[in-house]
Coordinates of C-alpha atoms and ligand atoms in Angstrom, one line a residue:
M1 CA -14.3 -4.1 -24.9
R2 CA -13.7 -2.9 -21.3
E3 CA -10.3 -3.6 -19.8
C4 CA -10.3 -6.0 -16.8
V5 CA -7.8 -5.9 -13.8
L6 CA -7.2 -8.7 -11.4
I7 CA -6.6 -7.4 -8.0
S8 CA -4.8 -9.9 -5.7
G9 CA -5.3 -8.9 -2.0
G10 CA -8.3 -6.7 -3.2
A11 CA -10.0 -7.2 0.1
G12 CA -7.1 -5.6 1.9
Y13 CA -6.5 -1.9 2.8
I14 CA -5.0 -0.6 -0.2
G15 CA -6.5 -3.1 -2.6
S16 CA -10.1 -2.3 -1.6
H17 CA -9.6 1.3 -2.3
T18 CA -7.8 0.7 -5.5
A19 CA -10.7 -1.4 -6.7
V20 CA -13.1 1.5 -6.0
E21 CA -11.0 3.9 -8.1
L22 CA -10.4 1.5 -10.9
I23 CA -14.2 0.7 -11.2
E24 CA -15.0 4.5 -11.1
A25 CA -12.3 5.0 -13.9
G26 CA -14.4 2.4 -16.0
Y27 CA -12.3 -0.8 -15.5
D28 CA -13.9 -4.2 -14.7
V29 CA -12.3 -5.7 -11.6
V30 CA -11.8 -9.1 -10.2
I31 CA -10.9 -9.5 -6.4
V32 CA -8.8 -12.3 -5.4
D33 CA -8.1 -12.8 -1.6
N34 CA -7.8 -15.5 0.8
L35 CA -9.1 -13.1 3.7
S36 CA -6.0 -14.2 5.9
N37 CA -5.7 -10.6 7.0
S38 CA -8.9 -8.9 5.7
E39 CA -12.6 -9.1 5.8
I40 CA -15.2 -9.9 3.2
A41 CA -16.9 -6.7 4.5
A42 CA -14.3 -4.7 2.6
V43 CA -15.5 -6.3 -0.8
E44 CA -19.1 -5.3 0.3
G45 CA -17.9 -1.8 1.0
V46 CA -16.4 -1.7 -2.6
R47 CA -19.7 -3.0 -4.0
Q48 CA -21.8 -0.5 -2.0
I49 CA -19.6 2.5 -3.1
T50 CA -19.4 1.6 -6.8
G51 CA -23.0 0.0 -7.2
V52 CA -21.0 -2.8 -9.1
D53 CA -21.3 -6.4 -8.1
V54 CA -17.7 -6.9 -8.4
P55 CA -16.5 -10.7 -8.6
F56 CA -14.7 -12.1 -5.8
E57 CA -12.7 -15.1 -5.6
L58 CA -11.7 -16.6 -2.3
V59 CA -8.2 -18.1 -3.4
N60 CA -4.8 -18.1 -2.0
T61 CA -2.4 -16.7 -4.7
C62 CA 0.3 -19.4 -3.3
D63 CA -2.1 -22.0 -4.6
I64 CA -1.0 -22.1 -8.3
E65 CA -3.8 -24.6 -9.3
A66 CA -6.6 -22.4 -7.8
L67 CA -5.0 -19.4 -9.4
K68 CA -5.1 -21.0 -13.0
K69 CA -8.8 -21.5 -12.6
V70 CA -9.2 -17.6 -12.0
F71 CA -6.9 -17.1 -15.1
D72 CA -9.2 -19.5 -17.1
K73 CA -12.3 -17.8 -15.9
Y74 CA -11.6 -14.1 -16.5
K75 CA -9.8 -12.4 -19.5
F76 CA -7.9 -9.6 -17.7
N77 CA -4.6 -8.0 -19.2
S78 CA -3.5 -6.6 -16.0
V79 CA -2.8 -7.8 -12.4
I80 CA -2.1 -5.6 -9.4
H81 CA -0.4 -7.7 -6.7
F82 CA -1.0 -6.6 -3.3
A83 CA -1.4 -10.2 -1.6
A84 CA 1.4 -10.4 1.1
Y85 CA 2.2 -10.3 4.5
K86 CA 3.2 -6.9 5.9
A87 CA 4.2 -6.8 9.6
V88 CA 7.9 -5.9 9.9
G89 CA 8.3 -7.4 13.4
E90 CA 6.5 -10.6 12.6
S91 CA 8.7 -11.1 9.7
M92 CA 11.7 -11.1 11.9
E93 CA 10.3 -13.9 14.1
K94 CA 8.8 -15.9 11.1
P95 CA 11.2 -15.1 8.1
L96 CA 10.4 -18.4 6.3
M97 CA 6.7 -17.8 6.5
Y98 CA 7.3 -14.4 4.9
Y99 CA 9.5 -15.5 2.1
Q100 CA 7.3 -18.4 1.4
N101 CA 4.1 -16.5 1.3
N102 CA 5.3 -13.3 -0.4
L103 CA 7.6 -14.6 -3.0
T104 CA 5.6 -17.8 -3.9
S105 CA 2.4 -15.8 -4.5
F106 CA 4.2 -13.3 -6.6
M107 CA 6.1 -15.8 -8.8
N108 CA 2.8 -17.7 -9.3
I109 CA 1.3 -14.4 -10.6
C110 CA 4.3 -13.7 -12.8
Q111 CA 4.5 -17.3 -14.1
L112 CA 0.8 -17.5 -15.1
M113 CA 1.0 -14.0 -16.7
V114 CA 3.6 -15.4 -19.2
V115 CA 1.8 -18.8 -19.7
Y116 CA -1.4 -17.1 -20.2
N117 CA 0.1 -14.3 -22.5
R118 CA -1.2 -11.6 -20.2
P119 CA 1.1 -8.4 -20.4
N120 CA 0.8 -6.1 -17.3
I121 CA 2.0 -6.5 -13.5
L122 CA 1.8 -3.8 -11.3
F123 CA 3.7 -4.5 -8.0
S124 CA 3.0 -3.0 -4.6
S125 CA 6.4 -2.1 -3.3
S126 CA 7.3 0.2 -0.5
A127 CA 9.8 3.2 0.5
T128 CA 11.2 0.8 2.8
V129 CA 13.6 -0.4 0.0
Y130 CA 15.4 3.1 0.5
G131 CA 16.2 2.3 4.1
D132 CA 18.1 5.2 5.8
A133 CA 18.8 7.2 2.7
E134 CA 21.8 9.7 2.8
H135 CA 20.1 12.3 0.5
L136 CA 16.5 13.5 0.9
P137 CA 14.0 13.3 -0.7
V138 CA 14.6 9.9 -2.3
T139 CA 14.2 9.6 -6.1
E140 CA 13.8 6.3 -8.0
Q141 CA 17.5 6.5 -8.6
T142 CA 18.4 6.6 -5.0
E143 CA 20.1 3.3 -4.3
R144 CA 18.3 0.6 -2.4
Q145 CA 19.8 -0.2 1.0
P146 CA 20.3 -3.7 2.3
A147 CA 17.0 -4.7 3.8
T148 CA 16.8 -4.8 7.5
S149 CA 13.9 -7.1 7.9
P150 CA 12.7 -10.2 5.8
Y151 CA 9.5 -8.3 5.0
G152 CA 11.6 -5.6 3.4
N153 CA 13.6 -8.1 1.7
T154 CA 10.7 -9.6 0.0
K155 CA 9.9 -6.3 -1.6
Q156 CA 13.3 -5.9 -2.9
M157 CA 13.3 -9.4 -4.2
A158 CA 9.9 -9.1 -5.7
E159 CA 11.1 -6.0 -7.4
D160 CA 14.0 -7.9 -8.8
I161 CA 11.8 -10.8 -10.0
L162 CA 9.6 -8.4 -11.9
R163 CA 12.6 -6.6 -13.5
D164 CA 14.4 -9.8 -14.6
S165 CA 11.0 -11.3 -15.8
C166 CA 10.2 -8.3 -17.8
R167 CA 13.7 -8.4 -19.4
A168 CA 13.3 -12.1 -20.3
Y169 CA 9.8 -12.4 -21.4
P170 CA 8.6 -10.2 -24.3
V171 CA 5.1 -10.2 -23.3
L172 CA 5.5 -8.8 -19.8
H173 CA 5.5 -5.2 -18.7
G174 CA 5.9 -4.4 -15.1
V175 CA 5.7 -1.4 -12.8
A176 CA 6.7 -1.2 -9.2
L177 CA 5.1 1.5 -7.2
R178 CA 6.8 2.4 -4.0
Y179 CA 4.5 3.5 -1.5
F180 CA 5.6 6.0 1.3
N181 CA 3.2 6.0 4.4
P182 CA -0.6 5.1 3.2
V183 CA -3.1 6.5 5.7
G184 CA -6.7 7.6 5.7
A185 CA -9.9 5.9 4.5
H186 CA -12.5 6.3 1.7
P187 CA -14.5 9.5 2.5
S188 CA -17.8 7.4 2.6
A189 CA -16.2 5.5 5.7
L190 CA -17.5 2.2 3.9
I191 CA -13.9 1.0 3.6
G192 CA -10.6 1.8 5.6
E193 CA -7.7 0.3 7.5
L194 CA -8.6 -2.4 9.9
P195 CA -5.5 -4.0 11.5
R196 CA -6.1 -7.2 13.6
G197 CA -4.6 -6.9 17.1
V198 CA -2.4 -4.1 18.2
P199 CA -1.7 -1.8 15.2
N200 CA 2.1 -1.2 14.3
N201 CA 1.5 1.8 12.2
L202 CA 1.1 5.2 13.5
L203 CA -2.3 6.4 12.3
P204 CA -4.2 3.2 13.3
F205 CA -2.8 3.4 16.8
V206 CA -3.9 7.2 16.8
T207 CA -7.5 6.5 15.7
Q208 CA -7.7 3.6 18.3
T209 CA -6.4 5.7 21.1
A210 CA -8.9 8.3 20.2
A211 CA -11.6 5.6 20.2
G212 CA -10.6 4.5 23.7
I213 CA -9.4 1.0 22.5
R214 CA -5.8 1.9 23.3
E215 CA -4.9 3.8 26.6
C216 CA -2.1 5.9 25.3
L217 CA 0.0 6.4 22.1
S218 CA 3.7 6.0 22.5
V219 CA 5.6 8.4 20.3
F220 CA 8.9 6.6 19.6
G221 CA 11.7 9.0 20.1
N222 CA 12.0 12.7 20.2
D223 CA 15.7 13.0 20.0
Y224 CA 16.2 12.5 16.3
D225 CA 17.9 15.2 14.2
T226 CA 14.7 16.7 12.8
P227 CA 13.0 20.0 13.6
D228 CA 10.8 18.8 16.6
G229 CA 12.9 15.6 17.4
T230 CA 10.4 13.0 16.1
C231 CA 10.6 11.3 12.9
L232 CA 9.7 12.7 9.5
R233 CA 7.5 10.6 7.0
D234 CA 5.6 11.1 3.8
Y235 CA 2.0 10.4 4.5
I236 CA 0.0 9.5 1.4
D237 CA -3.8 9.4 1.4
V238 CA -5.0 6.1 0.4
V239 CA -7.5 7.3 -2.0
D240 CA -4.7 9.4 -3.7
L241 CA -2.5 6.2 -3.5
A242 CA -5.4 4.1 -5.2
K243 CA -5.5 6.8 -8.0
A244 CA -1.8 6.4 -8.7
H245 CA -2.6 2.8 -9.6
V246 CA -5.3 3.8 -12.0
A247 CA -2.9 6.2 -13.6
T248 CA -0.4 3.3 -13.9
I249 CA -2.8 0.9 -15.3
N250 CA -3.8 3.5 -17.8
R251 CA -0.3 4.0 -18.8
M252 CA 0.2 0.2 -19.1
T253 CA -2.9 -0.6 -21.1
Q254 CA -2.4 2.3 -23.3
G255 CA 1.0 1.3 -24.4
K256 CA 2.7 4.4 -23.0
M257 CA 5.5 2.8 -20.9
R258 CA 8.9 4.0 -21.7
Q259 CA 10.6 0.7 -20.5
D260 CA 9.5 -2.8 -20.0
Y261 CA 9.9 -2.1 -16.2
E262 CA 9.5 1.0 -14.5
I263 CA 9.5 2.3 -10.9
F264 CA 7.7 5.2 -9.3
N265 CA 7.7 6.8 -5.9
V266 CA 4.2 7.3 -4.5
G267 CA 4.1 10.1 -1.9
T268 CA 3.1 13.8 -1.3
G269 CA 6.7 15.0 -1.4
C270 CA 6.0 16.7 2.1
P271 CA 7.8 15.5 5.3
V272 CA 5.6 15.5 8.4
S273 CA 6.7 14.7 11.8
V274 CA 4.9 12.4 14.3
L275 CA 4.0 15.3 16.5
E276 CA 2.9 17.4 13.8
L277 CA 0.6 14.3 12.6
V278 CA -0.8 14.0 16.2
T279 CA -1.4 17.7 16.7
K280 CA -3.3 18.0 13.4
F281 CA -5.3 15.0 14.2
E282 CA -6.3 16.6 17.4
K283 CA -7.1 19.9 15.8
V284 CA -9.1 18.7 12.8
N285 CA -11.1 16.2 14.9
N286 CA -11.5 18.4 17.9
L287 CA -10.3 16.0 20.5
K288 CA -7.4 15.4 22.8
L289 CA -5.1 12.4 22.4
N290 CA -3.4 10.7 25.2
Y291 CA 0.2 10.3 24.3
K292 CA 3.6 10.1 25.8
I293 CA 7.1 10.4 24.5
V294 CA 9.0 7.0 24.8
G295 CA 12.3 5.6 23.6
R296 CA 13.2 5.1 19.9
R297 CA 11.7 2.1 18.2
P298 CA 14.6 -0.1 16.9
G299 CA 14.7 -0.2 13.0
D300 CA 13.2 3.3 12.5
V301 CA 14.9 5.6 10.2
P302 CA 14.9 9.4 11.3
A303 CA 13.4 10.6 8.0
V304 CA 12.2 9.6 4.5
W305 CA 10.1 11.4 2.2
A306 CA 9.6 11.2 -1.8
D307 CA 10.7 13.1 -4.7
V308 CA 7.5 12.7 -6.8
K309 CA 8.6 14.5 -9.9
L310 CA 8.6 11.3 -11.9
A311 CA 5.3 10.3 -11.0
N312 CA 3.8 13.8 -11.4
E313 CA 5.3 13.9 -14.9
E314 CA 5.2 10.4 -16.3
L315 CA 2.0 9.2 -14.7
G316 CA 0.2 12.6 -14.8
W317 CA -0.7 11.8 -11.1
K318 CA -0.2 13.8 -8.0
A319 CA -1.5 13.6 -4.3
E320 CA -4.5 15.9 -4.0
R321 CA -6.0 15.4 -0.5
T322 CA -4.8 17.6 2.3
L323 CA -3.5 15.9 5.5
E324 CA -6.4 17.5 7.2
E325 CA -8.9 15.8 4.9
T326 CA -7.0 12.5 5.4
L327 CA -7.0 12.7 9.2
A328 CA -10.7 13.5 9.2
A329 CA -11.5 10.6 7.0
A330 CA -9.4 8.2 9.2
W331 CA -11.4 9.2 12.3
K332 CA -14.7 9.0 10.6
W333 CA -13.9 5.4 9.7
E334 CA -12.7 4.5 13.1
K335 CA -15.8 5.9 14.5
R336 CA -18.1 4.0 12.1
V337 CA -16.2 0.7 12.8
R338 CA -16.6 1.1 16.5
N339 CA -19.9 2.6 16.6
I340 CA -19.0 5.8 18.1
K341 CA -21.8 8.5 17.7
D342 CA -20.7 12.2 17.5
Ligands
UD1_1 C1 6.5 0.9 8.7 C2 7.5 -0.1 8.4 C3 7.7 -0.2 6.9 C4 6.5 -0.6 6.1 C5 5.4 0.4 6.5 C6 4.1 0.0 6.0 C7 8.9 -0.3 10.4 C8 10.3 0.0 11.1 N1 8.7 0.1 9.2 O1 7.0 2.1 8.2 O2 8.8 -1.3 6.6 O3 6.7 -0.5 4.8 O4 5.3 0.6 7.9 O5 3.1 0.7 6.3 O6 8.2 -0.9 11.1 N2 5.2 5.7 15.5 C9 5.2 6.1 16.8 N3 4.2 5.2 17.6 C10 3.6 4.3 17.0 C11 3.7 3.9 15.8 C12 4.6 4.6 15.0 O7 5.7 7.1 17.3 O8 2.8 3.7 18.0 C13 6.1 6.5 14.6 C14 7.3 5.7 14.1 O9 8.4 5.8 14.9 C15 7.7 6.3 12.8 C16 6.2 6.8 12.4 O10 5.4 6.9 13.5 O11 8.4 7.5 13.0 C17 5.5 6.0 11.2 O12 5.5 4.8 11.8 P1 4.8 3.6 11.0 O13 3.3 4.0 10.7 O14 5.0 2.4 11.7 O15 5.5 3.6 9.4 P2 7.0 3.2 9.2 O16 7.8 3.0 10.4 O17 7.4 4.4 8.5

């Protein structure tokens, strides 16, 4: 029988790419999403790319009764939980909304997995848990820093909920994947990142500036202690990131986990500065970007990138796409969404 995976937040940016890669790897997929920060068009995109009429359930994972019906209807052994709010700034203004939404939905998932005797939970965590790390690159053993935002705190708390649950309930197995900076889009340009309002993240701001939607990109600070003074990050292509989920689900469903709860960094292992990313984007896509250097953004860490040895060795996964390919795919997607012709 084919393995089935439930994807909460499967209409979102990373969720939709993960759905495609799982289907292409031979899994059945069920997408659950309340479309609070995503579009049904992403589900259509998944269907178009894969040729599979993937089931979609319009359900808020905070609604446990509605979620139960999904558990009754589909016989999945694994859940990938993406469904969450993700804007750092907003979480500072509305902490209760973030704790309520991000933790309730995750606890509902964990609880129903136990009740329904379903084993595998993959949680979508973030490199944000490392904060401003003393030693770089960060490994999975690097100590987490106290979270500087409610958003970051929900990631840490959910990791702890998963760890403790896997320890207490023999049926459960959990993996937290700590993503670095997910960027890019599917090469088909049928799915990609579509932030509502003004983007907080760098690459969507870059592509929207290139598309003429934003006047000018602000580069937040060039006085950091880094080679060109701008921050260093580990930009991971979203298709590579999606494949890390497939490798993790393979490991879980094939009984290859070494512990009941495991953590993996998912990045490239290569630090890239803001200016390097901007310059490469211009070069690959043969355009000029309007940008200016402004002051630092509060809360930004100067540098963070991943040690990816554990994921390479244990998951048998590594990032494959070049930054050039990623930046070209991001622009191709933005052009399609905005109807820009070459
Ligand atoms: C941010 C969040 C992090 C979250 C992640 C999710 C903050 C402080 N951190 O990470 O918690 O997990 O997104 O994707 O918000 N930059 C500019 N101009 C811009 C936007 C960004 O110069 O208009 C710079 C930033 O200063 C940073 C780099 O680009 O150096 C990447 O920024 P961003 O894409 O927002 O990611 P992070 O801050 O690393």
